[in-house]
Short mmCIF file of C-alpha atoms in Angstrom, two decimals:
data_model
loop_
_atom_site.label_atom_id
_atom_site.label_comp_id
_atom_site.label_asym_id
_atom_site.label_seq_id
_atom_site.Cartn_x
_atom_site.Cartn_y
_atom_site.Cartn_z
CA MET A 9 -13.29 -5.11 -0.63
CA THR A 10 -12.13 -7.91 -2.86
CA ARG A 11 -9.99 -7.68 -5.94
CA GLN A 12 -12.98 -8.84 -7.99
CA GLN A 13 -15.11 -5.94 -6.71
CA ALA A 14 -12.31 -3.49 -7.50
CA TRP A 15 -11.82 -4.98 -10.97
CA GLU A 16 -15.55 -4.73 -11.75
CA LYS A 17 -15.74 -1.10 -10.59
CA LEU A 18 -12.61 -0.22 -12.53
CA ASN A 19 -14.05 -1.70 -15.72
CA GLU A 20 -17.40 0.00 -15.11
CA LEU A 21 -15.74 3.42 -14.90
CA MET A 22 -12.78 3.05 -17.23
CA GLN A 23 -12.65 2.17 -20.92
CA ASN A 24 -9.17 3.43 -21.83
CA LYS A 25 -6.94 0.36 -22.07
CA ASN A 26 -3.79 2.31 -21.22
CA LEU A 27 -5.35 3.67 -18.03
CA ILE A 28 -6.47 0.16 -17.09
CA LYS A 29 -2.93 -1.09 -17.71
CA HIS A 30 -1.62 1.71 -15.48
CA CYS A 31 -3.92 0.54 -12.69
CA LEU A 32 -2.74 -3.05 -13.20
CA ALA A 33 0.88 -1.89 -13.05
CA VAL A 34 0.27 -0.01 -9.80
CA GLU A 35 -1.54 -3.07 -8.41
CA ALA A 36 1.51 -5.22 -9.25
CA ALA A 37 3.85 -2.68 -7.66
CA MET A 38 1.74 -2.58 -4.49
CA LEU A 39 1.74 -6.37 -4.26
CA ALA A 40 5.52 -6.41 -4.74
CA TYR A 41 5.85 -3.94 -1.89
CA ALA A 42 3.44 -5.87 0.34
CA ASN A 43 5.77 -8.83 -0.08
CA TYR A 44 8.89 -6.69 0.42
CA PHE A 45 7.53 -5.22 3.66
CA LYS A 46 6.38 -8.70 4.76
CA ILE A 47 2.79 -7.54 5.16
CA PRO A 48 0.64 -10.40 6.54
CA LYS A 49 -0.86 -12.48 3.72
CA GLU A 50 -4.42 -11.54 4.69
CA GLU A 51 -3.58 -7.84 4.18
CA ARG A 52 -1.73 -8.17 0.86
CA GLU A 53 -4.89 -8.24 -1.24
CA LYS A 54 -5.88 -4.88 0.25
CA TRP A 55 -2.54 -3.42 -0.84
CA ALA A 56 -3.09 -4.76 -4.35
CA VAL A 57 -6.67 -3.46 -4.42
CA ALA A 58 -5.46 0.02 -3.43
CA GLY A 59 -3.24 0.00 -6.50
CA LEU A 60 -5.92 -1.36 -8.79
CA ILE A 61 -8.68 1.05 -7.75
CA HIS A 62 -6.64 4.23 -7.08
CA ASP A 63 -7.42 5.89 -10.45
CA ALA A 64 -10.79 4.23 -11.15
CA ASP A 65 -12.64 7.53 -11.59
CA TYR A 66 -9.89 9.38 -13.46
CA GLU A 67 -11.24 8.82 -16.97
CA LYS A 68 -14.85 9.82 -16.22
CA PHE A 69 -14.22 12.46 -13.56
CA PRO A 70 -10.68 13.82 -14.10
CA HIS A 71 -11.38 17.11 -12.34
CA GLN A 72 -12.98 15.45 -9.30
CA HIS A 73 -10.52 12.56 -9.12
CA PRO A 74 -10.37 10.69 -6.72
CA GLN A 75 -13.53 11.98 -5.03
CA PHE A 76 -15.94 9.65 -6.84
CA THR A 77 -13.91 6.59 -5.91
CA ILE A 78 -13.64 7.75 -2.29
CA LYS A 79 -17.43 8.21 -2.07
CA TRP A 80 -17.95 4.75 -3.54
CA LEU A 81 -15.44 3.16 -1.15
CA ASN A 82 -17.19 4.83 1.80
CA LYS A 83 -20.59 3.71 0.49
CA ILE A 84 -19.50 0.06 0.45
CA ASN A 85 -17.84 0.43 3.87
CA ALA A 86 -14.33 -0.24 2.61
CA ASP A 87 -11.58 -0.26 5.22
CA GLU A 88 -10.56 3.22 6.33
CA ASP A 89 -6.92 2.60 5.43
CA LEU A 90 -7.92 1.70 1.85
CA VAL A 91 -9.98 4.90 1.59
CA ASN A 92 -7.05 6.92 2.95
CA ALA A 93 -4.63 5.33 0.48
CA VAL A 94 -6.83 6.30 -2.47
CA ALA A 95 -7.49 9.78 -1.06
CA ALA A 96 -3.81 10.48 -0.37
CA HIS A 97 -2.23 8.86 -3.41
CA GLY A 98 -1.31 12.14 -5.06
CA PHE A 99 0.94 14.56 -3.23
CA GLY A 100 -1.18 17.44 -4.55
CA PHE A 101 -4.37 16.17 -2.91
CA ASN A 102 -3.38 17.55 0.51
CA VAL A 103 -4.57 14.42 2.28
CA LYS A 104 -2.16 12.95 4.82
CA ALA A 105 -1.07 9.41 4.04
CA LYS A 106 -1.73 7.73 7.40
CA THR A 107 -0.37 4.26 6.73
CA LEU A 108 2.54 2.54 5.07
CA MET A 109 0.09 1.30 2.43
CA ALA A 110 -0.98 4.87 1.60
CA LYS A 111 2.62 6.10 1.50
CA THR A 112 3.60 3.20 -0.73
CA LEU A 113 0.79 3.92 -3.19
CA ARG A 114 2.07 7.48 -3.50
CA ALA A 115 5.60 6.19 -4.00
CA VAL A 116 4.81 3.74 -6.81
CA ASP A 117 2.17 5.57 -8.85
CA GLU A 118 4.40 7.85 -10.95
CA LEU A 119 7.26 5.34 -11.13
CA THR A 120 5.15 2.82 -13.03
CA GLY A 121 4.78 5.39 -15.81
CA LEU A 122 8.52 5.92 -16.07
CA ILE A 123 9.10 2.17 -16.24
CA VAL A 124 6.48 1.74 -18.97
CA ALA A 125 8.03 4.61 -20.95
CA THR A 126 11.45 3.00 -20.58
CA ALA A 127 10.08 -0.29 -21.94
CA LEU A 128 8.38 1.41 -24.87
CA VAL A 129 11.63 2.86 -26.21
CA ARG A 130 13.34 -0.54 -26.18
CA PRO A 131 13.49 -2.23 -29.60
CA THR A 132 11.33 -5.12 -28.35
CA LYS A 133 9.10 -2.96 -26.12
CA LYS A 134 9.41 -5.68 -23.45
CA LEU A 135 9.59 -5.19 -19.69
CA SER A 136 11.87 -8.21 -19.51
CA GLU A 137 14.60 -6.12 -21.14
CA VAL A 138 14.21 -3.18 -18.76
CA THR A 139 16.75 -3.02 -15.95
CA VAL A 140 17.12 -0.76 -12.95
CA GLU A 141 20.10 0.79 -14.73
CA SER A 142 18.09 1.53 -17.88
CA VAL A 143 15.38 3.22 -15.79
CA LEU A 144 18.01 5.28 -13.96
CA LYS A 145 19.59 6.28 -17.27
CA LYS A 146 16.20 7.58 -18.48
CA TRP A 147 15.64 9.15 -15.05
CA ASN A 148 18.63 11.38 -15.65
CA SER A 149 17.22 12.62 -18.95
CA PRO A 150 14.63 15.27 -17.96
CA SER A 151 13.14 15.42 -21.45
CA PHE A 152 12.37 11.69 -21.37
CA ALA A 153 8.85 11.04 -20.03
CA ALA A 154 8.79 14.70 -19.03
CA GLY A 155 5.31 14.31 -17.51
CA VAL A 156 6.63 11.91 -14.86
CA ASN A 157 7.24 13.84 -11.66
CA ARG A 158 10.63 12.56 -10.53
CA LYS A 159 10.55 14.67 -7.37
CA GLU A 160 7.32 12.94 -6.36
CA ILE A 161 8.95 9.55 -6.91
CA GLU A 162 11.96 10.56 -4.80
CA ARG A 163 9.73 11.96 -2.07
CA GLY A 164 7.65 8.78 -2.08
CA ALA A 165 10.71 6.55 -1.79
CA GLN A 166 11.97 8.70 1.09
CA GLU A 167 8.59 8.45 2.86
CA ILE A 168 8.74 4.67 2.80
CA LYS A 169 12.47 4.70 3.60
CA VAL A 170 13.59 2.78 0.52
CA PRO A 171 16.60 3.97 -1.50
CA LEU A 172 15.66 5.03 -5.03
CA LYS A 173 17.57 2.21 -6.76
CA LYS A 174 15.90 -0.42 -4.55
CA HIS A 175 12.53 1.29 -5.07
CA ILE A 176 12.89 1.00 -8.84
CA GLU A 177 13.97 -2.64 -8.48
CA ILE A 178 10.90 -3.58 -6.41
CA VAL A 179 8.40 -1.82 -8.69
CA LEU A 180 10.05 -3.14 -11.85
CA SER A 181 10.08 -6.73 -10.58
CA GLY A 182 6.39 -6.51 -9.67
CA MET A 183 5.51 -5.17 -13.10
CA GLN A 184 7.63 -7.77 -14.88
CA LYS A 185 5.52 -10.50 -13.26
CA ILE A 186 2.46 -9.24 -15.15
CA ALA A 187 4.21 -8.10 -18.33
CA GLY A 188 1.75 -10.09 -20.47
CA GLU A 189 -1.26 -8.31 -18.97
CA LEU A 190 0.47 -5.00 -19.57
CA GLY A 191 1.24 -5.89 -23.18
CA LEU A 192 4.92 -5.40 -22.47
#
């Protein structure tokens, strides 16, 4: 599956600009991790696509998410590891993450939301002004972005064996590269 195919499917299923931006943020985080883990260049697009497409059906089918996307990926004969990453991206889905790509998707998904929330409370609302330290400061305030599951983020970082501070750094740097697309 190409990025273009994923982008077209995402835009077919999703109209909410904030959800689209979330998918773009997760795509950027996955690409940052593909580089960090030194994934072969020919595999990096698949990592990015996993991030881009992971929530494609969430807006239209929130109660069946991610089942519609999984069926579609199987229908187009997408790689099994891509299907597994989408199927396992939420800890509550009870699907075993079989690959580093799948584990990484689980690790970055919630964290992108915390980083966006941290940017939005800055006077300029710019990702360029967000630091690892500012994210950690907000992390320690349970009432801030209360919907972000910090335990899931910690568990995800542990699964991929990256310390939390480094995890935030990698995801933040990936998102900062596409700050314009994110409107931040």
